[in-house]
Amino acid sequence: MFAISLGDDGAELRPLEPWQAEEFLAHMDRGREFVGEHIALPDFVADLDSARSFLRSYAEKAANDAGRIYGIWTGGTLVGGVLFRTMDVEYGTAEAGCWLEPAGAGKGLITRACRVIIDWAVEERGIHRVEWHASSKNEPSIAVARRLGMTREGVLRENYPHRGTRSDTELWAVLAPEWRAARAAAKAQARPEPS
């Protein structure tokens, strides 16, 4: 299995597969309330069978080129992940998402991991538009969308029923030309100036 370094801190991005259901469940148990504050993932991953079923659904999506899921490990421990909840290669669209347990928060892991998967989607799979859906109350997720150079396109009012409350969803997106331009600008800034 491959692992992609997410920086000098030893964090890694790897595929998250059905055989890792036990580790995935333990991770979800550690972060259940934190992760579940804004998304339903912990509600779907309640026991080993549901963890395995969830990961199997993404293995099937990957086999059908309709989605992907990756875990983020620090110090050998799964602390979060990123995914393409949906991916339509024919139409060139994908919806990215994320989750993180408290031990991984505040380290830029999601932003770094999303840069890797969006680069892959745009450059390798020909995705033209990557969307990001976030609860209007989920400030860390909205901050990630901003750091990724996404544009806020609108708000879906009270569209998401979550744990007995309806919340607004902000829709953010980045287009392939915008992504490439921002990446080129970042690389140009990182180059040392000639002396």
Tab-separated table of C-alpha atoms in Angstrom:
chain	number	residue	atom	x	y	z
A	1	MET	CA	0.000	0.000	0.000
A	2	PHE	CA	1.280	3.489	-0.770
A	3	ALA	CA	1.726	6.317	1.693
A	4	ILE	CA	2.167	9.970	0.749
A	5	SER	CA	4.039	12.230	3.138
A	6	LEU	CA	2.078	15.287	4.214
A	7	GLY	CA	5.133	17.147	5.479
A	8	ASP	CA	8.059	17.152	7.871
A	9	ASP	CA	5.894	16.175	10.872
A	10	GLY	CA	5.618	12.557	9.689
A	11	ALA	CA	1.912	12.729	8.811
A	12	GLU	CA	0.897	10.402	5.988
A	13	LEU	CA	-2.015	10.014	3.609
A	14	ARG	CA	-2.959	6.431	2.714
A	15	PRO	CA	-5.934	4.631	1.190
A	16	LEU	CA	-8.470	3.596	3.808
A	17	GLU	CA	-9.659	0.085	2.967
A	18	PRO	CA	-12.181	-2.447	4.361
A	19	TRP	CA	-9.471	-4.550	6.032
A	20	GLN	CA	-8.766	-1.513	8.255
A	21	ALA	CA	-12.308	-1.466	9.685
A	22	GLU	CA	-11.152	-2.183	13.252
A	23	GLU	CA	-8.669	0.683	13.198
A	24	PHE	CA	-11.274	2.953	11.568
A	25	LEU	CA	-13.840	2.106	14.274
A	26	ALA	CA	-11.314	2.749	17.084
A	27	HIS	CA	-10.500	6.109	15.491
A	28	MET	CA	-14.194	6.969	15.169
A	29	ASP	CA	-14.780	5.989	18.818
A	30	ARG	CA	-11.987	8.359	19.927
A	31	GLY	CA	-13.479	11.271	17.996
A	32	ARG	CA	-17.177	10.360	17.838
A	33	GLU	CA	-18.605	13.528	19.422
A	34	PHE	CA	-16.041	15.887	17.878
A	35	VAL	CA	-16.495	14.458	14.370
A	36	GLY	CA	-20.269	14.186	14.799
A	37	GLU	CA	-20.751	17.808	15.719
A	38	HIS	CA	-21.313	18.738	12.059
A	39	ILE	CA	-21.403	15.519	10.001
A	40	ALA	CA	-23.183	12.167	10.251
A	41	LEU	CA	-20.146	9.922	9.675
A	42	PRO	CA	-19.965	8.697	13.304
A	43	ASP	CA	-23.673	7.824	13.164
A	44	PHE	CA	-22.976	5.487	10.217
A	45	VAL	CA	-19.887	3.929	11.835
A	46	ALA	CA	-21.288	2.585	15.088
A	47	ASP	CA	-19.767	-0.914	15.245
A	48	LEU	CA	-17.346	-3.161	13.379
A	49	ASP	CA	-19.921	-4.304	10.809
A	50	SER	CA	-20.969	-0.755	9.956
A	51	ALA	CA	-17.316	0.381	9.807
A	52	ARG	CA	-16.518	-2.447	7.399
A	53	SER	CA	-19.654	-1.730	5.349
A	54	PHE	CA	-18.803	1.980	5.108
A	55	LEU	CA	-15.256	1.277	3.918
A	56	ARG	CA	-16.542	-1.394	1.528
A	57	SER	CA	-18.927	1.159	-0.015
A	58	TYR	CA	-15.902	3.360	-0.788
A	59	ALA	CA	-13.955	0.404	-2.187
A	60	GLU	CA	-16.890	-0.107	-4.556
A	61	LYS	CA	-16.952	3.604	-5.408
A	62	ALA	CA	-13.214	3.452	-6.179
A	63	ALA	CA	-13.746	0.376	-8.360
A	64	ASN	CA	-16.465	2.281	-10.240
A	65	ASP	CA	-14.393	5.492	-10.399
A	66	ALA	CA	-17.147	7.253	-8.441
A	67	GLY	CA	-15.385	8.189	-5.182
A	68	ARG	CA	-12.314	7.641	-2.995
A	69	ILE	CA	-11.439	7.618	0.713
A	70	TYR	CA	-8.049	8.174	2.355
A	71	GLY	CA	-6.915	8.134	5.966
A	72	ILE	CA	-4.501	10.528	7.646
A	73	TRP	CA	-2.028	8.939	10.049
A	74	THR	CA	0.263	10.694	12.515
A	75	GLY	CA	2.723	8.699	14.593
A	76	GLY	CA	1.222	5.506	13.183
A	77	THR	CA	-2.300	6.395	14.414
A	78	LEU	CA	-5.284	7.102	12.191
A	79	VAL	CA	-6.505	10.603	13.175
A	80	GLY	CA	-8.750	11.632	10.279
A	81	GLY	CA	-9.375	11.428	6.594
A	82	VAL	CA	-10.366	13.023	3.336
A	83	LEU	CA	-12.552	11.713	0.578
A	84	PHE	CA	-14.311	12.297	-2.656
A	85	ARG	CA	-17.863	11.607	-1.519
A	86	THR	CA	-18.885	11.722	-5.151
A	87	MET	CA	-16.857	11.813	-8.347
A	88	ASP	CA	-18.173	11.932	-11.902
A	89	VAL	CA	-15.234	11.720	-14.283
A	90	GLU	CA	-17.439	12.017	-17.365
A	91	TYR	CA	-18.824	15.373	-16.188
A	92	GLY	CA	-15.585	16.418	-14.502
A	93	THR	CA	-17.069	17.023	-11.061
A	94	ALA	CA	-16.280	15.799	-7.556
A	95	GLU	CA	-17.283	16.631	-4.000
A	96	ALA	CA	-14.446	16.554	-1.473
A	97	GLY	CA	-14.935	16.170	2.256
A	98	CYS	CA	-13.090	15.468	5.479
A	99	TRP	CA	-13.213	14.513	9.135
A	100	LEU	CA	-10.726	14.684	11.981
A	101	GLU	CA	-10.522	13.536	15.589
A	102	PRO	CA	-9.343	16.068	18.218
A	103	ALA	CA	-5.769	14.674	18.282
A	104	GLY	CA	-5.310	15.783	14.663
A	105	ALA	CA	-6.946	19.206	14.875
A	106	GLY	CA	-5.080	22.463	14.408
A	107	LYS	CA	-2.126	21.020	12.478
A	108	GLY	CA	-3.163	21.769	8.904
A	109	LEU	CA	-3.566	18.053	8.137
A	110	ILE	CA	-6.854	18.391	6.274
A	111	THR	CA	-5.623	21.251	4.096
A	112	ARG	CA	-2.421	19.368	3.223
A	113	ALA	CA	-4.302	16.132	2.482
A	114	CYS	CA	-6.922	17.914	0.371
A	115	ARG	CA	-4.199	19.540	-1.712
A	116	VAL	CA	-2.886	16.065	-2.550
A	117	ILE	CA	-6.246	14.607	-3.543
A	118	ILE	CA	-7.397	17.697	-5.457
A	119	ASP	CA	-4.096	17.769	-7.375
A	120	TRP	CA	-4.659	14.110	-8.253
A	121	ALA	CA	-8.281	14.682	-9.284
A	122	VAL	CA	-7.469	17.692	-11.464
A	123	GLU	CA	-4.199	16.518	-12.998
A	124	GLU	CA	-4.702	12.753	-13.229
A	125	ARG	CA	-8.462	12.307	-13.531
A	126	GLY	CA	-9.401	15.456	-15.445
A	127	ILE	CA	-11.806	16.779	-12.815
A	128	HIS	CA	-12.802	20.336	-13.701
A	129	ARG	CA	-14.844	21.294	-10.615
A	130	VAL	CA	-14.251	20.245	-6.999
A	131	GLU	CA	-17.006	21.135	-4.547
A	132	TRP	CA	-16.884	21.440	-0.765
A	133	HIS	CA	-20.097	21.342	1.308
A	134	ALA	CA	-19.905	22.539	4.923
A	135	SER	CA	-22.351	23.428	7.644
A	136	SER	CA	-22.441	27.203	8.091
A	137	LYS	CA	-21.603	26.491	11.749
A	138	ASN	CA	-18.491	24.469	10.890
A	139	GLU	CA	-15.901	27.238	10.902
A	140	PRO	CA	-12.837	24.939	10.634
A	141	SER	CA	-14.253	23.300	7.487
A	142	ILE	CA	-15.040	26.678	5.938
A	143	ALA	CA	-11.489	27.814	6.773
A	144	VAL	CA	-10.150	24.778	4.858
A	145	ALA	CA	-12.241	25.736	1.807
A	146	ARG	CA	-10.754	29.244	1.955
A	147	ARG	CA	-7.177	27.938	2.325
A	148	LEU	CA	-7.773	25.703	-0.699
A	149	GLY	CA	-8.658	28.783	-2.757
A	150	MET	CA	-12.293	27.833	-3.164
A	151	THR	CA	-15.049	30.349	-3.867
A	152	ARG	CA	-18.209	30.458	-1.769
A	153	GLU	CA	-21.008	30.024	-4.283
A	154	GLY	CA	-24.033	30.026	-2.038
A	155	VAL	CA	-25.929	28.739	0.945
A	156	LEU	CA	-28.498	25.964	0.943
A	157	ARG	CA	-30.791	27.099	3.725
A	158	GLU	CA	-31.792	24.508	6.333
A	159	ASN	CA	-31.149	21.658	3.884
A	160	TYR	CA	-29.244	19.352	6.232
A	161	PRO	CA	-31.094	17.592	9.065
A	162	HIS	CA	-28.456	16.516	11.581
A	163	ARG	CA	-29.226	15.061	14.993
A	164	GLY	CA	-32.626	16.714	15.233
A	165	THR	CA	-31.654	20.150	13.931
A	166	ARG	CA	-31.677	21.554	10.423
A	167	SER	CA	-28.621	23.552	9.433
A	168	ASP	CA	-27.531	25.607	6.454
A	169	THR	CA	-24.909	24.211	4.089
A	170	GLU	CA	-22.370	26.474	2.410
A	171	LEU	CA	-21.340	25.432	-1.081
A	172	TRP	CA	-17.735	26.176	-2.027
A	173	ALA	CA	-15.899	25.161	-5.206
A	174	VAL	CA	-12.674	25.501	-7.136
A	175	LEU	CA	-12.312	25.062	-10.897
A	176	ALA	CA	-9.323	23.341	-12.482
A	177	PRO	CA	-7.911	26.549	-14.083
A	178	GLU	CA	-8.142	28.361	-10.722
A	179	TRP	CA	-6.498	25.422	-8.942
A	180	ARG	CA	-3.627	25.286	-11.433
A	181	ALA	CA	-3.071	29.050	-11.294
A	182	ALA	CA	-2.979	29.063	-7.491
A	183	ARG	CA	-0.587	26.090	-7.403
A	184	ALA	CA	1.714	27.761	-9.959
A	185	ALA	CA	1.692	31.002	-7.941
A	186	ALA	CA	2.522	29.107	-4.731
A	187	LYS	CA	5.421	27.314	-6.439
A	188	ALA	CA	6.737	30.608	-7.832
A	189	GLN	CA	6.634	32.159	-4.347
A	190	ALA	CA	8.466	29.169	-2.859
A	191	ARG	CA	11.409	29.513	-5.289
A	192	PRO	CA	14.355	31.415	-3.874
A	193	GLU	CA	15.166	34.623	-5.675
A	194	PRO	CA	18.448	34.680	-7.614
A	195	SER	CA	21.218	36.557	-5.857
